[in-house]
CSV table of C-alpha atoms in Angstrom, one decimal:
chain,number,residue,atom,x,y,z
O,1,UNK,CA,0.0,0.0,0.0
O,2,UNK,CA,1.2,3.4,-1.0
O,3,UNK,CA,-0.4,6.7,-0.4
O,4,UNK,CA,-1.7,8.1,-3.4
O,5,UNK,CA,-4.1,11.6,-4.0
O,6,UNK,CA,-7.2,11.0,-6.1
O,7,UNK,CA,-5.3,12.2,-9.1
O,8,UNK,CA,-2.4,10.6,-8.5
O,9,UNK,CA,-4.6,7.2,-8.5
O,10,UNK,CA,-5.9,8.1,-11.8
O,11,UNK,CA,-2.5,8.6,-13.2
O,12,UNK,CA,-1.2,5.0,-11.7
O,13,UNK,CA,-4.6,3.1,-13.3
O,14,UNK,CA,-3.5,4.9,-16.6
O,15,UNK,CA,-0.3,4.2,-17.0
O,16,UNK,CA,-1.0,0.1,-15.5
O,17,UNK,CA,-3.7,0.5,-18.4
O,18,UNK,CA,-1.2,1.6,-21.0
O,19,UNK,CA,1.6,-0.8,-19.6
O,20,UNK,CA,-0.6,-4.0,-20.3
O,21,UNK,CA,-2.5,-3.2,-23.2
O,22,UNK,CA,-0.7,-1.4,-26.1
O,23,UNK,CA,-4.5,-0.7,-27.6
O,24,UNK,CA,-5.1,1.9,-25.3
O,25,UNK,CA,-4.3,5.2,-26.2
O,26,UNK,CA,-5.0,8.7,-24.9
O,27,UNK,CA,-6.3,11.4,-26.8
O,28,UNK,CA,-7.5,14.6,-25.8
O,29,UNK,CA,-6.6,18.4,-25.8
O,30,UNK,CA,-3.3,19.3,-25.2
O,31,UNK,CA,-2.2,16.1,-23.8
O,32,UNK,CA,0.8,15.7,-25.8
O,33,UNK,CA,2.1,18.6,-23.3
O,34,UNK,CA,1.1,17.7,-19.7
O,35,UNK,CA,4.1,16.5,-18.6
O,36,UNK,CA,2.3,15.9,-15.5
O,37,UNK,CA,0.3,12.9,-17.5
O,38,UNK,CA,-3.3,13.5,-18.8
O,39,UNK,CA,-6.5,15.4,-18.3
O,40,UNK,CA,-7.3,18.9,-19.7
O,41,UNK,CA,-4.7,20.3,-21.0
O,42,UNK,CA,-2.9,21.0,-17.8
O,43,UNK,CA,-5.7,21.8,-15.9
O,44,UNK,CA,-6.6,18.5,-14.3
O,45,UNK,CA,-3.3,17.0,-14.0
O,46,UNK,CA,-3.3,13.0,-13.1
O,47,UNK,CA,0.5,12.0,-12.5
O,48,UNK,CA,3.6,13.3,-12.6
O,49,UNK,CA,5.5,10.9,-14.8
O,50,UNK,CA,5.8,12.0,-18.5
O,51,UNK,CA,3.0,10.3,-20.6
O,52,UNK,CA,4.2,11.5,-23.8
O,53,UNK,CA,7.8,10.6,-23.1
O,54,UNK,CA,7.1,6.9,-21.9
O,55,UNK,CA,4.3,5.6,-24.6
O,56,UNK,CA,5.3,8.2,-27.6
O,57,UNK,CA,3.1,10.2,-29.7
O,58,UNK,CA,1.3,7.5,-31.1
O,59,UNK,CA,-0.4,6.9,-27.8
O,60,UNK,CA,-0.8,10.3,-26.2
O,61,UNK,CA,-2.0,11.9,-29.3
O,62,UNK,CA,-3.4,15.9,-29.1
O,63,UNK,CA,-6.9,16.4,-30.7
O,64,UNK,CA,-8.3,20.1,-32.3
O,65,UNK,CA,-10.5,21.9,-29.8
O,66,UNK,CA,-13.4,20.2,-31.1
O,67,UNK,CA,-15.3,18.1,-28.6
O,68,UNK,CA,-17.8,16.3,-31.1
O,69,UNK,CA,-14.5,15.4,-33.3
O,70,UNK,CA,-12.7,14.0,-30.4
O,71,UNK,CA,-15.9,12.1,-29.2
O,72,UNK,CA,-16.5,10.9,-33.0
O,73,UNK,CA,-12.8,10.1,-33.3
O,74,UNK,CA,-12.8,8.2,-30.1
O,75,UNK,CA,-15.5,6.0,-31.2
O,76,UNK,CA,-14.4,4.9,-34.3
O,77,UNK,CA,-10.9,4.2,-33.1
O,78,UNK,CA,-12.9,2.3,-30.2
O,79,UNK,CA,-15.1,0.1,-33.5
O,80,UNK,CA,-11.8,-0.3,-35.1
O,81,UNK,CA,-9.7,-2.5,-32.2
O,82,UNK,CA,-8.3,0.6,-29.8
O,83,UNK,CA,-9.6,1.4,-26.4
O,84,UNK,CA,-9.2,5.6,-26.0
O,85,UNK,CA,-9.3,7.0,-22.6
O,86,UNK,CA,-10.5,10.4,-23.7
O,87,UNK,CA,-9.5,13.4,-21.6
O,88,UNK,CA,-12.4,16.2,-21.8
O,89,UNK,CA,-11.8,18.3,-19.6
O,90,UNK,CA,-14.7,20.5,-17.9
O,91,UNK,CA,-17.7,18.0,-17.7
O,92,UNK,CA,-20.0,20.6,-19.0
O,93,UNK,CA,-17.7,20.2,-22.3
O,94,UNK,CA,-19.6,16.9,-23.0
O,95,UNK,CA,-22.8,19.3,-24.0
O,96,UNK,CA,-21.0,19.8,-27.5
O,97,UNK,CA,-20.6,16.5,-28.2
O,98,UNK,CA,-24.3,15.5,-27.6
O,99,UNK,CA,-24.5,13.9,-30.9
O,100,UNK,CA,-21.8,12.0,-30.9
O,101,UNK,CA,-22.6,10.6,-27.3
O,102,UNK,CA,-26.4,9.6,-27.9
O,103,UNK,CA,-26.4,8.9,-31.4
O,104,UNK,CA,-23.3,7.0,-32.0
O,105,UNK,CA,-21.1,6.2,-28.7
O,106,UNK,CA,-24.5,4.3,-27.1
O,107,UNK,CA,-25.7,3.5,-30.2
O,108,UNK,CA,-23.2,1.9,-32.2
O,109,UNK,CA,-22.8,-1.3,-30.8
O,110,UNK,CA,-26.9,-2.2,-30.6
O,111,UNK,CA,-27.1,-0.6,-34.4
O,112,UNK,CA,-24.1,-3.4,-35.6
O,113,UNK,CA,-26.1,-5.8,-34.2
O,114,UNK,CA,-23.0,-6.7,-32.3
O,115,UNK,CA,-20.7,-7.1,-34.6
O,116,UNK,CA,-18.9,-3.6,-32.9
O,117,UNK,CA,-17.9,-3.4,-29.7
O,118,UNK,CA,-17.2,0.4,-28.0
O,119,UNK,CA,-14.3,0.4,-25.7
O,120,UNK,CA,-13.9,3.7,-24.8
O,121,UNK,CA,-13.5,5.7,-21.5
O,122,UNK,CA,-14.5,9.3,-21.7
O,123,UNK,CA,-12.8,11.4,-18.7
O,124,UNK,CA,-14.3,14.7,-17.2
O,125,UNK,CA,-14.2,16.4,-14.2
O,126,UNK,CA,-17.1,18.4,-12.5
O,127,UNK,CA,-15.4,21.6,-11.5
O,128,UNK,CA,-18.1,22.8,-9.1
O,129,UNK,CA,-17.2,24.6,-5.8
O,130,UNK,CA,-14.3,26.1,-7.0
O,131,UNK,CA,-16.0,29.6,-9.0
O,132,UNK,CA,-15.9,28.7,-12.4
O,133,UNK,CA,-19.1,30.1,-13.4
O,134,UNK,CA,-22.0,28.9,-14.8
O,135,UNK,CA,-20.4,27.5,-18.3
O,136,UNK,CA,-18.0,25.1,-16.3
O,137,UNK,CA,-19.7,23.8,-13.1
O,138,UNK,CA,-22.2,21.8,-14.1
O,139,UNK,CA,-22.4,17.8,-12.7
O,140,UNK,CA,-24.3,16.3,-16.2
O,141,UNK,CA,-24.8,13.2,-14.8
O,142,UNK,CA,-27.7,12.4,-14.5
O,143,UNK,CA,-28.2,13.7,-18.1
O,144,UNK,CA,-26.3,10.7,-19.6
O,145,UNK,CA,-28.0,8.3,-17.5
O,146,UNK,CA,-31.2,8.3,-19.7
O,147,UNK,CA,-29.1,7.4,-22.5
O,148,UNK,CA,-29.1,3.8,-22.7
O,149,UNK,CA,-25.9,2.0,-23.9
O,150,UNK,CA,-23.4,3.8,-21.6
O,151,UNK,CA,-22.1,3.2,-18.3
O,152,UNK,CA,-21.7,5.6,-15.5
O,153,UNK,CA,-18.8,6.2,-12.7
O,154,UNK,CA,-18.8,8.6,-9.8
O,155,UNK,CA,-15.5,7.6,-7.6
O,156,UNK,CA,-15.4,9.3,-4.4
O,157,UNK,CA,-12.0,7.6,-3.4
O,158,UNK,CA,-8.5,7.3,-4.9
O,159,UNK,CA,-8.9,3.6,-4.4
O,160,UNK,CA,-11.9,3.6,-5.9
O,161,UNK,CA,-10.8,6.0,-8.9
O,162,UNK,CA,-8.0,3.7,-9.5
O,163,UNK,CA,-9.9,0.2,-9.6
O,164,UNK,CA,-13.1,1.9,-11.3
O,165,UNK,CA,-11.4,2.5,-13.9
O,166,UNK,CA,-9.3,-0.5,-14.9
O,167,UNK,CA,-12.5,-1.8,-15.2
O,168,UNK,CA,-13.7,1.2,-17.6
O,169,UNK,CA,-10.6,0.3,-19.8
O,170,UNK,CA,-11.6,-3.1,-19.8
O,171,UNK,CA,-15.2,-3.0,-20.6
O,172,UNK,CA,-16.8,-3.4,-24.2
O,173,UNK,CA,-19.0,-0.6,-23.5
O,174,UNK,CA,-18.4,3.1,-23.2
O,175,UNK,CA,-17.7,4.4,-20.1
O,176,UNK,CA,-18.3,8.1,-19.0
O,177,UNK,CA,-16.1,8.7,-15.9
O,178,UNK,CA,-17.4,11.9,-13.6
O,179,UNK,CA,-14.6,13.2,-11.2
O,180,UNK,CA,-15.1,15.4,-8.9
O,181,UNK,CA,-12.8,18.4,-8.4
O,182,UNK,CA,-13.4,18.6,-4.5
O,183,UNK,CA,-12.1,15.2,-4.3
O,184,UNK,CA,-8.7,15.6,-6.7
O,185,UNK,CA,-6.6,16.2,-3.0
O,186,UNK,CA,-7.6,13.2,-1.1
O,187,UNK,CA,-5.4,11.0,-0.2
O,188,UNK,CA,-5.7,7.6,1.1
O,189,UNK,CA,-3.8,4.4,1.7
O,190,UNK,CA,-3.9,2.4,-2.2
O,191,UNK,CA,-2.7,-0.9,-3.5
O,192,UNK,CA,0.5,0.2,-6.1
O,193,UNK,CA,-0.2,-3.1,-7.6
O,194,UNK,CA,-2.9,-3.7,-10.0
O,195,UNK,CA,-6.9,-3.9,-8.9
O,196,UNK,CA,-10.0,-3.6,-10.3
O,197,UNK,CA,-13.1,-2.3,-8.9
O,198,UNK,CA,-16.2,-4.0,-10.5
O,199,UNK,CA,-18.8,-2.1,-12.4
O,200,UNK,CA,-22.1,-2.2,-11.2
O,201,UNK,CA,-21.1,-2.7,-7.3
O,202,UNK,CA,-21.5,-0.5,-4.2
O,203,UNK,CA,-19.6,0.2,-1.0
O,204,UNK,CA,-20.4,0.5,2.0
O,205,UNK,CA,-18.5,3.4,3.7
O,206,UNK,CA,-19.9,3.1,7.1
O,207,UNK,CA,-22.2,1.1,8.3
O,208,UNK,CA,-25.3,1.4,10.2
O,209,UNK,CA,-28.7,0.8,11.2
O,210,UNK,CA,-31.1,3.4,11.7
O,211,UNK,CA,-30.7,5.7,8.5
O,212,UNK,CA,-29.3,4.8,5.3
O,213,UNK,CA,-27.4,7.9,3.4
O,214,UNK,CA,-27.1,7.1,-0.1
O,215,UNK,CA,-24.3,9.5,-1.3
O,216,UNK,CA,-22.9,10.6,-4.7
O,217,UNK,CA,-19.1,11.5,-5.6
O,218,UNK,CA,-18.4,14.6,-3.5
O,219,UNK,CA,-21.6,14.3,-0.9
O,220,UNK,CA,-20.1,11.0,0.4
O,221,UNK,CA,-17.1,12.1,2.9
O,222,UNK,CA,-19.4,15.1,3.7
O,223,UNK,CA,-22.2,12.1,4.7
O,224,UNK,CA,-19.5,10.0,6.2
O,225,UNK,CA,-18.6,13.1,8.7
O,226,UNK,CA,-22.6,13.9,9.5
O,227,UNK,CA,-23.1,10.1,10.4
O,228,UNK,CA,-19.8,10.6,12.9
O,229,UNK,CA,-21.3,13.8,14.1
O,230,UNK,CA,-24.6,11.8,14.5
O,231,UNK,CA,-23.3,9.1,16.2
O,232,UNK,CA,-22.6,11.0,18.9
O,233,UNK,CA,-26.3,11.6,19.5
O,234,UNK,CA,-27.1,8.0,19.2
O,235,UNK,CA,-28.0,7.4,15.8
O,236,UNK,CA,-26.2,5.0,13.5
O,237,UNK,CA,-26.2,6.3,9.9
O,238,UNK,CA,-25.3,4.0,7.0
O,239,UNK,CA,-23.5,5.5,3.8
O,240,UNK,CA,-23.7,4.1,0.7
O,241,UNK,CA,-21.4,5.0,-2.4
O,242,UNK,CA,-22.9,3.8,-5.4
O,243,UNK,CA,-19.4,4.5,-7.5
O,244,UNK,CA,-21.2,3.2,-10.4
O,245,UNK,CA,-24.7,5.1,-11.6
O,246,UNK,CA,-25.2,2.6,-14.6
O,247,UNK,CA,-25.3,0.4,-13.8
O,248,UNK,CA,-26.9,1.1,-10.4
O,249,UNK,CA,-26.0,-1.6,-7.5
O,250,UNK,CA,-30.0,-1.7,-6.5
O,251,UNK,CA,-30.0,-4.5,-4.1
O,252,UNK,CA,-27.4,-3.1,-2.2
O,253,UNK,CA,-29.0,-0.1,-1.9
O,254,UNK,CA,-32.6,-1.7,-1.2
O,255,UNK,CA,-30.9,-3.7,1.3
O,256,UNK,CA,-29.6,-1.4,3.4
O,257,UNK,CA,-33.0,0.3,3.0
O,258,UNK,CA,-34.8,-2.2,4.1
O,259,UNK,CA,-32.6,-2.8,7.3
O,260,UNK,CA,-33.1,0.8,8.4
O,261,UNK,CA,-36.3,2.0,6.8
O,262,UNK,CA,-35.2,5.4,6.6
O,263,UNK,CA,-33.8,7.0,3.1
O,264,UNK,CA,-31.7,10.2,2.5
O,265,UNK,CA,-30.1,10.4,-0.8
O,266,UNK,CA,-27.6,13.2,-1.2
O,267,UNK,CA,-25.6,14.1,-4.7
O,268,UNK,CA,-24.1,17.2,-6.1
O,269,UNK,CA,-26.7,17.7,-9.7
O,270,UNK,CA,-29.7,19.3,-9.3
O,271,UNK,CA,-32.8,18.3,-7.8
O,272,UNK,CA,-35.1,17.5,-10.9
O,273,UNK,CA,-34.6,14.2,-12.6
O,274,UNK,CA,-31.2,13.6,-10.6
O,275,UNK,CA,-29.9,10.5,-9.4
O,276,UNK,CA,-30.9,10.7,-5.8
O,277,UNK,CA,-35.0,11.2,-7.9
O,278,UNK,CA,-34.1,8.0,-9.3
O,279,UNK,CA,-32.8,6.3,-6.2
O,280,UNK,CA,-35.2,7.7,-4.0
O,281,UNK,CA,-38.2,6.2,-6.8
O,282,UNK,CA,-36.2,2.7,-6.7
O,283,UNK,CA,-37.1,2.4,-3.2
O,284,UNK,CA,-40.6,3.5,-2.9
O,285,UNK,CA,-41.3,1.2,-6.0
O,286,UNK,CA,-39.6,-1.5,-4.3
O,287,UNK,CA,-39.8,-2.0,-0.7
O,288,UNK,CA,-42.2,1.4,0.1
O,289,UNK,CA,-43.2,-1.5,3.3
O,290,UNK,CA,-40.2,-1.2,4.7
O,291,UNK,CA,-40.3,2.8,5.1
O,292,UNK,CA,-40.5,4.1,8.3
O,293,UNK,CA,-40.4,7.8,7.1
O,294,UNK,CA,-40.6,9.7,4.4
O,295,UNK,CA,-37.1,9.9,1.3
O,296,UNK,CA,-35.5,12.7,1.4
O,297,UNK,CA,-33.2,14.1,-0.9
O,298,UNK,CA,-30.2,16.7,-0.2
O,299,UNK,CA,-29.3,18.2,-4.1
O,300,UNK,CA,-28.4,21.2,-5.6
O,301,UNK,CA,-31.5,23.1,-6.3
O,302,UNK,CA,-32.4,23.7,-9.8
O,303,UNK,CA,-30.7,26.8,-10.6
O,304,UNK,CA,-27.3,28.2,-12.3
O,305,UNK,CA,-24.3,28.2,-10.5
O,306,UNK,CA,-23.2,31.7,-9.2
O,307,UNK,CA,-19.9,32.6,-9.8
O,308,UNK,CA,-20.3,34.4,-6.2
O,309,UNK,CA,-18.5,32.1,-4.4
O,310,UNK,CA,-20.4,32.8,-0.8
O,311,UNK,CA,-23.7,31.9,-3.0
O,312,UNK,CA,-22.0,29.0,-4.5
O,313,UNK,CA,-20.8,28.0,-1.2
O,314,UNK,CA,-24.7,26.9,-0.3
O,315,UNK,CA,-25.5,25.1,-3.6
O,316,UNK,CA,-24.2,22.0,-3.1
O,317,UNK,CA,-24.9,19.1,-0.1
O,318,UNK,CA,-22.5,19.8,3.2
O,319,UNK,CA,-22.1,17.7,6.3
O,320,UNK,CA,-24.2,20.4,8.3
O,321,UNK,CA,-27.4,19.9,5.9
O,322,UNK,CA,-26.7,15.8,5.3
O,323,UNK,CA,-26.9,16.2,9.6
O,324,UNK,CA,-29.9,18.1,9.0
O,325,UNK,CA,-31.4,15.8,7.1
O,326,UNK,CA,-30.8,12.8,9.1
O,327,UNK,CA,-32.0,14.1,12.3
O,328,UNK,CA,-34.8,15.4,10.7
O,329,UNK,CA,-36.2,11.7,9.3
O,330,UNK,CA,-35.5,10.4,12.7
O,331,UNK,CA,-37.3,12.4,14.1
O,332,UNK,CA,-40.4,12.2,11.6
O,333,UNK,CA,-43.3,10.1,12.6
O,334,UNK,CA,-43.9,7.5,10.2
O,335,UNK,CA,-45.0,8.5,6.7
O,336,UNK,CA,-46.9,11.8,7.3
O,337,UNK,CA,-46.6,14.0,4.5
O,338,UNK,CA,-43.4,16.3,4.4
O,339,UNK,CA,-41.8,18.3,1.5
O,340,UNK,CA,-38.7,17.0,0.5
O,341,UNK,CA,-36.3,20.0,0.2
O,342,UNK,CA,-33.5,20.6,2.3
């Protein structure tokens, strides 16, 4: 074990990725000059060993500033035997490509009737929090997980960024990987040697009884330090981190559900259509039985970011309003009516 930051564990899956497989390139903006590795064009740096230096041009190719060409490149080097890792930058950069991503990256291997496969990982990172405006904060998603045909990653760890997406490089299907800047600093203890983390499967990152937190990407170390802060007052919280949205780990999730009868589902996107709506209608369709209070759901509100970074500060799920959350569905009595925003 090693300890490694977030983007340092990106850089190490990368460069294991590139080490075993000679397929798998990177493309992407700039890349050819980040001598810190890959990601934006310098601006979300993943290692500090030389990409271009160690796998040559060929591998670590620079694209034009052209999102939909880069995603339409990507795929049909993906159809053709590679397996890009493609470095966009700013999540909200994916809007340009929309085409491409619906249309052809999802598509493409149902329209072949299978005789394409689409190995490609698309990189982005969510820059909220950090007063980039309204044009580059946006968490999209939720957007892409009504598009059927891709896969969806949230890490929240450096492990988990690391063995998440191994397993992105290795899958058939496209993979759209959502990084959270507030997480690129952690550090934690991670295996130097190679891992995978399955698709598909949750973790458990503190376990409990009485309330289950579902958490997304940044919300879950804010919903691991409100369930310590709530321990303290006698209630044992449970966090859950998907890691993967699509597929979604549901029986881990209605599990833990079911144990505690008591939901709160907290994630970064807004509140309409989100991934906690989605959760939150899994388990009422499900196991609606075992509730002993009404879901609640801690999101951004629906609204553009403000560059003001005091507004900005309160758009986005904290430990204080996770705690608020939680002690305000243990306190509930069982299924009265109750509006859901926090």
């Amino acid at each position: 074990m090693t300890v490694m930051s977030y983007l340092g564990a990106i850089g190490a899956a990368q460069r294991e990725a590139m080490d075993a497989d000679e397929r798998v390139i990177i493309i992407g903006e700039d890349v050819e000059a980040n001598v810190y590795g890959t990601t934006g064009g310098g601006k979300s740096r993943s290692d500090k060993g030389d990409f271009l230096q160690r796998y040559g041009k060929n591998r670590i190719r620079n694209t034009p500033i052209s999102e939909e060409g880069i995603v339409g490149a990507a795929a049909g080097a993906a159809m053709t035997g590679l397996r890009p890792i493609v470095d966009l930058s700013y999540s909200s950069f994916l809007y340009m490509a929309m085409d491409q991503f619906v249309n052809q990256v999802a598509k493409n291997r149902y329209m072949f009737g299978g005789q394409a496969s689409m190995p490609v990982v698309f990189r982005s990172a969510m820059f909220y929090g950090l007063n980039t405006g309204a044009h580059h904060s946006d968490r999209p998603y939720p957007m892409f997980m009504n598009v059927p045909g891709l896969k969806i990653i949230a890490p929240a760890t450096p492990a988990d960024a690391k063995g998440l997406l191994r397993s992105a490089v290795d899958s058939d299907d496209p993979v759209l990987s959502f990084e959270a800047c507030l997480l690129w600093s952690t550090k934690e203890d991670v295996d130097e040697n190679e891992f995978w983390v399955p698709l598909g499967v949750a973790r458990t990152a503190r376990e409990g009884t009485d309330v289950t937190v579902v958490a997304i990407s940044s919300s879950v170390p804010e919903a691991v330090a409100a369930a310590e802060e709530l321990a303290k007052e006698g209630v044992s919280v449970e966090v859950i981190d998907p890691r993967t949205l699509v597929p979604l780990d549901r029986n881990a999730i209605l599990r833990s559900v079911a144990k505690t009868g008591r939901l709160i589902v907290a994630e970064p996107a807004h509140r309409t259509c989100g991934a906690a709506a989605e959760i939150s209608a899994l388990v009422a369709e499900e196991i609606f039985d075992s509730l002993k209070a009404p879901i609640i759901r801690v999101t951004a509100p629906d609204m553009q970011i403000p560059f003001s970074p005091s507004l900005e500060k309160q758009m986005y799920p904290t430990r204080a309003t996770i705690a608020a959350a939680i002690r305000r569905v243990v306190d509930l009595p069982a299924l009265q009516p109750v509006a859901t925003a926090v």
